[in-house]
Amino acid sequence: MPNTAVGGGRNTKILGIESSCDETAAAVVEDGSRLLATSLLSSAAIQAQYGGVVPEVAAREHAMAILPVVDWVLREAKVGLGDLDAIAVTQGPGLLGSLLVGVTFARTLGSALHLPVIGVHHLEAHLYANALEEPIRFPSLALLVSGGHTSLFLWEGHLALRQLGQTQDDAAGEAFDKGARILHMTYPGGPQIEKLAGLAQRKNLRLPVADMHGRLDFSFSGVKTATQALYDKHIQEPEEVAYALQDAVVRALIATVRRAWQQHPVKDLYLAGGVTANGAIREAFAHLGDSLGISIHIPPVSYCTDNAAMVAALGYYKWQAGDRMGPFEGPKVLFPLGQEGD
Ligand SMILES: Nc1ncnc2c1ncn2[C@@H]1O[C@H](COP(=O)(O)OP(=O)(O)OP(=O)(O)O)[C@@H](O)[C@H]1O
Ligand SMILES: [Mg+2]
């Protein structure tokens, strides 16, 4: 019999499924922290031909990938379908067609195996990549910097995130992706901007950082426009422009987090999301940690971008809390997190 009890689990095995954007991923995680296996198929190389994610292409690739990805991960984990205790799936936010593949798969498998299905929030899951490293310490600050979001939270306990601020326009990842397009590079732009910025010598071009007037928010749409203007002037030095873009994102993130810490002087800061794979960002936050005397936690690079281990990790805490998807619940394309009324 699968273990459907609410409460503390022992060797509770959760299958995580992620399909919110262009990565089809599955993982098996035990007790929310021990990763038994993880697998991922990305359609990023196909999407690169179009300069960004085409929703229909993403959904089609998910539909083709989901069965082999799950089959592979269960074999790798040496876990049979009958050994699973629950299935956690990204319920949103994300692209409708992409989410539908993962959610429909999870619900169908859950129904066939009489297993609880837990819908998780993709952004909250990003933060739970940190739980795969060591137990999360509360209260803490949590900064999510991804392709579609840049949000800062006070993390008060498991499943208790209070949003302090967010981007007012573009996400930091979009600034990298759009900046890369200006510099004639393909999607996803972040890793390529980082590589190009690494070749910069002079490092003296500056892009403006938006003044948030003391609020704990971010704004990156101006950086994109300013990158275009800077590149038009320095077309022979794309590496210096890439460096300036990366540096502007770093300065914006650090300034807001420093301000947040002054208001909430916690001992731990957790980072997550694809953009935190960036070496300059990791380094800048390590320095910030030293200067504030706090611990900075960032997942390994491979768990910064989309993956299913983070989904299974969060799923465990929701499983413990008795949180299950209702019989008529489906994907949530728009899905606020940690805001008033949640
Ligand atoms: N080394 C890097 N430097 C900067 N940005 C990076 C790096 N690696 C990845 N990124 C950026 O991370 C983003 C992808 O991250 P992630 O997978 O977390 O986002 P997403 O899942 O598309 O969006 P969201 O999680 O908000 O729905 C892209 O914008 C990509 O350019
Ligand atoms: Mg993501």
XYZ file of C-alpha atoms and ligand atoms in Angstrom:
374
model
C 0.000 0.000 0.000
C 1.360 3.467 -0.787
C 1.957 5.615 2.225
C -0.628 8.410 2.073
C -0.430 9.401 5.722
C 0.054 13.033 6.670
C 3.064 13.779 8.844
C 6.752 13.070 9.031
C 7.914 10.546 6.469
C 10.688 7.983 6.578
C 12.157 7.121 3.234
C 9.204 8.850 1.636
C 9.798 8.646 -2.088
C 8.347 11.375 -4.214
C 8.420 11.469 -7.997
C 8.790 15.068 -9.172
C 7.678 16.209 -12.621
C 8.604 19.559 -14.190
C 7.317 20.789 -17.565
C 6.485 24.472 -17.137
C 8.664 25.839 -19.949
C 11.089 24.066 -22.279
C 12.560 21.398 -19.977
C 10.909 18.027 -19.434
C 12.289 16.744 -16.159
C 11.668 13.991 -13.624
C 13.386 13.112 -10.349
C 12.961 10.841 -7.365
C 13.749 12.429 -4.000
C 13.577 10.762 -0.608
C 12.371 12.727 2.440
C 12.666 16.012 0.577
C 16.451 15.988 0.523
C 18.070 12.798 -0.783
C 18.165 12.813 -4.550
C 17.949 9.237 -5.873
C 17.937 10.143 -9.568
C 17.146 13.005 -11.878
C 16.641 13.281 -15.627
C 15.985 16.101 -18.006
C 15.386 16.628 -21.709
C 15.507 20.201 -22.936
C 14.087 21.623 -26.143
C 16.314 24.719 -25.752
C 18.428 23.788 -28.800
C 15.267 23.594 -30.932
C 13.914 26.822 -29.402
C 17.226 28.561 -30.178
C 16.365 28.365 -33.890
C 13.367 30.641 -33.169
C 15.174 33.037 -30.831
C 13.000 32.130 -27.830
C 10.525 29.558 -26.543
C 7.675 28.814 -28.971
C 4.835 27.453 -26.766
C 3.511 24.972 -29.348
C 6.987 23.552 -29.973
C 7.614 23.262 -26.220
C 4.326 21.399 -25.630
C 5.009 19.000 -28.497
C 8.497 18.206 -27.202
C 7.132 17.633 -23.658
C 4.531 15.223 -24.998
C 7.251 13.207 -26.707
C 9.711 13.347 -23.807
C 7.625 12.768 -20.680
C 7.307 8.970 -20.844
C 10.975 8.199 -21.593
C 12.175 10.766 -19.033
C 10.067 9.248 -16.229
C 10.858 5.670 -17.269
C 14.574 6.463 -17.237
C 14.564 8.184 -13.853
C 12.720 5.338 -12.127
C 15.182 2.795 -13.545
C 18.135 4.953 -12.533
C 16.749 5.382 -8.993
C 15.967 1.645 -8.853
C 12.499 2.587 -7.686
C 9.423 0.741 -8.932
C 6.076 2.455 -9.448
C 4.823 0.606 -6.376
C 7.581 2.121 -4.216
C 6.404 5.697 -4.735
C 4.530 7.537 -1.978
C 3.381 10.552 -3.984
C 3.788 12.466 -7.228
C 4.623 16.180 -7.184
C 4.138 18.207 -10.336
C 4.670 21.816 -11.313
C 1.147 23.232 -11.475
C 2.206 26.736 -12.528
C 3.082 29.386 -13.439
C 4.195 28.573 -16.962
C 3.056 27.920 -20.517
C -0.371 26.291 -20.665
C 0.468 23.580 -23.194
C 3.687 22.715 -21.366
C 2.041 22.580 -17.926
C -0.820 20.476 -19.288
C 1.559 17.699 -20.326
C 3.133 17.390 -16.865
C -0.082 17.849 -14.886
C -2.086 15.430 -17.048
C 0.691 12.851 -16.843
C 0.982 13.187 -13.048
C -2.777 13.002 -12.509
C -3.149 9.985 -14.762
C -0.298 8.108 -13.099
C -1.544 9.109 -9.650
C -5.014 7.928 -10.460
C -3.787 4.593 -11.861
C -1.536 3.950 -8.860
C -3.875 5.473 -6.230
C -1.120 7.899 -5.250
C -1.618 11.440 -3.946
C -0.761 14.137 -6.487
C 0.675 17.388 -5.192
C 0.660 20.529 -7.314
C 3.647 22.753 -6.629
C 4.460 26.351 -7.443
C 7.383 26.520 -9.868
C 9.056 29.496 -8.186
C 8.695 28.100 -4.695
C 10.195 24.893 -6.100
C 13.215 26.841 -7.397
C 13.901 27.944 -3.806
C 13.559 24.354 -2.579
C 16.565 23.356 -4.702
C 18.371 24.611 -1.600
C 16.718 21.896 0.529
C 18.651 19.284 -1.463
C 21.856 20.670 0.023
C 21.031 21.069 3.708
C 17.975 21.862 5.858
C 16.650 25.376 5.250
C 17.133 27.773 8.140
C 14.330 30.176 9.026
C 13.686 33.044 9.072
C 15.750 33.900 6.032
C 15.714 36.047 2.933
C 15.136 34.337 -0.414
C 15.944 35.806 -3.807
C 14.567 34.167 -6.919
C 16.237 35.263 -10.164
C 14.988 33.350 -13.182
C 14.002 33.684 -16.809
C 10.546 35.014 -16.018
C 10.787 36.316 -12.458
C 12.895 38.380 -10.073
C 11.368 38.312 -6.611
C 12.535 38.756 -3.064
C 10.891 36.998 -0.121
C 11.048 36.735 3.611
C 11.083 32.960 4.169
C 9.385 32.478 7.508
C 9.080 28.677 7.527
C 8.281 25.775 5.227
C 5.562 26.825 2.774
C 5.575 30.310 4.305
C 7.018 32.852 1.900
C 6.182 36.526 2.174
C 6.977 38.567 -0.905
C 8.921 41.728 -0.144
C 9.456 42.907 -3.692
C 9.576 41.917 -7.336
C 10.476 43.228 -10.738
C 8.225 45.974 -11.992
C 8.831 45.000 -15.616
C 11.375 42.546 -17.105
C 12.997 39.730 -15.147
C 16.786 39.667 -14.766
C 16.870 36.588 -17.025
C 15.004 38.537 -19.707
C 17.615 41.309 -19.464
C 20.291 38.693 -20.200
C 18.252 37.045 -22.957
C 17.314 40.333 -24.648
C 20.853 41.662 -24.202
C 22.162 38.532 -25.905
C 19.838 39.129 -28.825
C 21.186 42.691 -29.159
C 24.688 41.185 -29.263
C 23.527 38.693 -31.932
C 23.665 35.633 -29.691
C 21.091 32.867 -29.402
C 18.621 31.891 -26.647
C 19.180 31.314 -23.759
C 21.417 34.345 -23.561
C 22.603 34.290 -19.948
C 25.399 31.717 -20.272
C 26.656 33.364 -23.474
C 26.653 36.859 -21.953
C 28.635 35.461 -19.012
C 31.184 33.848 -21.332
C 31.548 36.984 -23.443
C 31.780 39.218 -20.350
C 34.654 37.026 -19.186
C 36.690 38.293 -22.162
C 36.288 41.965 -21.197
C 39.545 43.801 -20.453
C 38.697 47.436 -19.780
C 35.545 46.803 -17.725
C 34.810 50.500 -17.514
C 31.549 50.801 -19.462
C 28.589 51.393 -17.145
C 24.874 50.868 -17.583
C 22.440 52.656 -15.276
C 20.634 50.766 -12.510
C 17.021 51.812 -11.874
C 16.427 53.833 -8.710
C 13.704 51.972 -6.805
C 13.231 54.847 -4.322
C 13.895 52.675 -1.298
C 11.426 49.944 -2.277
C 12.523 46.316 -2.368
C 11.688 45.957 -6.061
C 13.652 45.634 -9.267
C 13.403 47.053 -12.785
C 15.339 45.732 -15.773
C 13.544 47.108 -18.840
C 15.780 50.204 -18.852
C 18.925 48.027 -18.847
C 17.794 46.420 -22.086
C 17.266 49.765 -23.853
C 20.541 51.102 -22.461
C 22.383 47.976 -23.670
C 21.207 48.672 -27.210
C 22.414 52.291 -26.993
C 25.767 51.229 -25.511
C 26.274 48.570 -28.179
C 25.497 51.078 -30.950
C 28.383 53.197 -29.573
C 30.784 50.310 -28.876
C 29.961 47.861 -31.633
C 33.606 46.748 -31.844
C 33.674 45.762 -28.163
C 30.764 43.382 -27.539
C 32.624 41.812 -24.605
C 32.769 45.177 -22.800
C 29.029 45.670 -23.422
C 28.309 42.149 -22.125
C 30.357 42.912 -19.023
C 28.461 46.195 -18.469
C 25.121 44.369 -18.755
C 26.127 41.642 -16.324
C 27.538 44.223 -13.932
C 24.320 46.279 -14.016
C 22.248 43.197 -13.130
C 24.641 42.318 -10.304
C 24.526 45.842 -8.863
C 20.721 45.969 -9.003
C 20.340 42.632 -7.212
C 22.912 43.425 -4.545
C 21.506 46.908 -3.824
C 17.960 45.630 -3.247
C 19.015 42.631 -1.163
C 21.263 44.818 0.989
C 18.305 47.151 1.575
C 16.073 44.189 2.448
C 18.606 42.865 4.944
C 18.726 46.246 6.677
C 14.968 45.889 7.265
C 15.089 42.136 7.997
C 18.505 41.343 9.497
C 18.339 37.545 9.195
C 21.335 35.222 9.272
C 20.732 33.375 5.994
C 20.087 34.329 2.396
C 18.958 31.722 -0.138
C 19.321 32.283 -3.870
C 17.681 30.291 -6.652
C 16.682 30.408 -10.316
C 18.569 30.063 -13.578
C 20.305 33.436 -13.406
C 22.041 32.449 -10.151
C 24.111 30.031 -12.244
C 26.033 33.177 -13.200
C 29.554 33.242 -11.726
C 29.689 37.031 -11.251
C 26.383 36.947 -9.347
C 27.553 34.053 -7.164
C 30.792 35.889 -6.411
C 29.076 39.210 -5.649
C 26.699 37.521 -3.200
C 29.567 35.681 -1.533
C 31.157 39.105 -0.898
C 27.856 40.500 0.338
C 27.612 37.586 2.781
C 31.096 38.349 4.088
C 30.362 42.045 4.486
C 27.019 41.468 6.289
C 28.267 38.469 8.264
C 25.498 36.180 6.985
C 25.467 32.791 5.211
C 24.693 32.776 1.508
C 23.208 29.586 0.071
C 23.092 28.961 -3.680
C 22.227 25.579 -5.248
C 24.821 23.898 -7.480
C 24.661 25.336 -10.994
C 22.747 22.329 -12.413
C 19.926 22.873 -9.886
C 19.646 26.620 -10.516
C 17.838 26.170 -13.837
C 14.630 24.146 -14.226
C 14.782 20.604 -12.848
C 12.445 18.146 -11.149
C 14.510 17.485 -8.015
C 13.392 20.860 -6.656
C 9.767 19.955 -7.449
C 10.033 16.660 -5.537
C 11.795 18.403 -2.621
C 8.994 20.966 -2.243
C 6.442 18.205 -2.859
C 7.671 16.430 0.268
C 6.870 19.387 2.530
C 3.464 19.806 0.913
C 2.877 16.055 1.303
C 3.704 16.382 5.000
C 1.256 19.270 5.275
C -1.508 17.191 3.664
C -1.661 19.425 0.599
C -3.156 17.571 -2.404
C -4.452 18.651 -5.807
C -8.235 18.798 -5.776
C -10.199 16.574 -8.176
C -10.999 19.468 -10.513
C -7.706 21.327 -10.341
C -5.587 21.768 -13.441
C -2.593 23.884 -14.455
C -2.382 27.432 -13.139
C -0.790 29.565 -15.842
C -0.867 32.643 -13.606
C -0.111 31.657 -10.033
C 0.884 34.349 -7.518
C 3.234 33.360 -4.720
C 3.706 34.814 -1.267
C 1.457 37.787 -1.888
C -1.280 39.061 0.354
C -4.299 36.806 0.213
C -2.305 33.623 -0.502
N 25.202 31.711 -16.452
C 24.114 32.454 -16.555
N 24.177 33.808 -16.417
C 23.080 34.571 -16.511
N 21.852 34.098 -16.774
C 21.733 32.770 -16.924
C 22.840 31.890 -16.826
N 22.393 30.614 -17.024
C 21.070 30.721 -17.273
N 20.666 32.010 -17.221
C 19.347 32.566 -17.467
O 18.424 31.893 -16.650
C 17.153 31.919 -17.289
C 16.551 30.534 -17.209
O 16.370 30.262 -15.844
P 15.159 29.387 -15.331
O 15.239 28.075 -16.019
O 15.173 29.416 -13.874
O 13.992 30.292 -15.855
P 12.599 29.867 -16.415
O 12.214 28.565 -15.817
O 12.644 30.018 -17.899
O 11.695 31.025 -15.825
P 10.773 30.964 -14.515
O 11.428 30.040 -13.559
O 10.730 32.372 -14.063
O 9.472 30.465 -15.011
C 17.351 32.398 -18.706
O 16.932 33.733 -18.785
C 18.870 32.290 -18.891
O 19.383 33.233 -19.805
Mg 12.268 28.130 -13.867
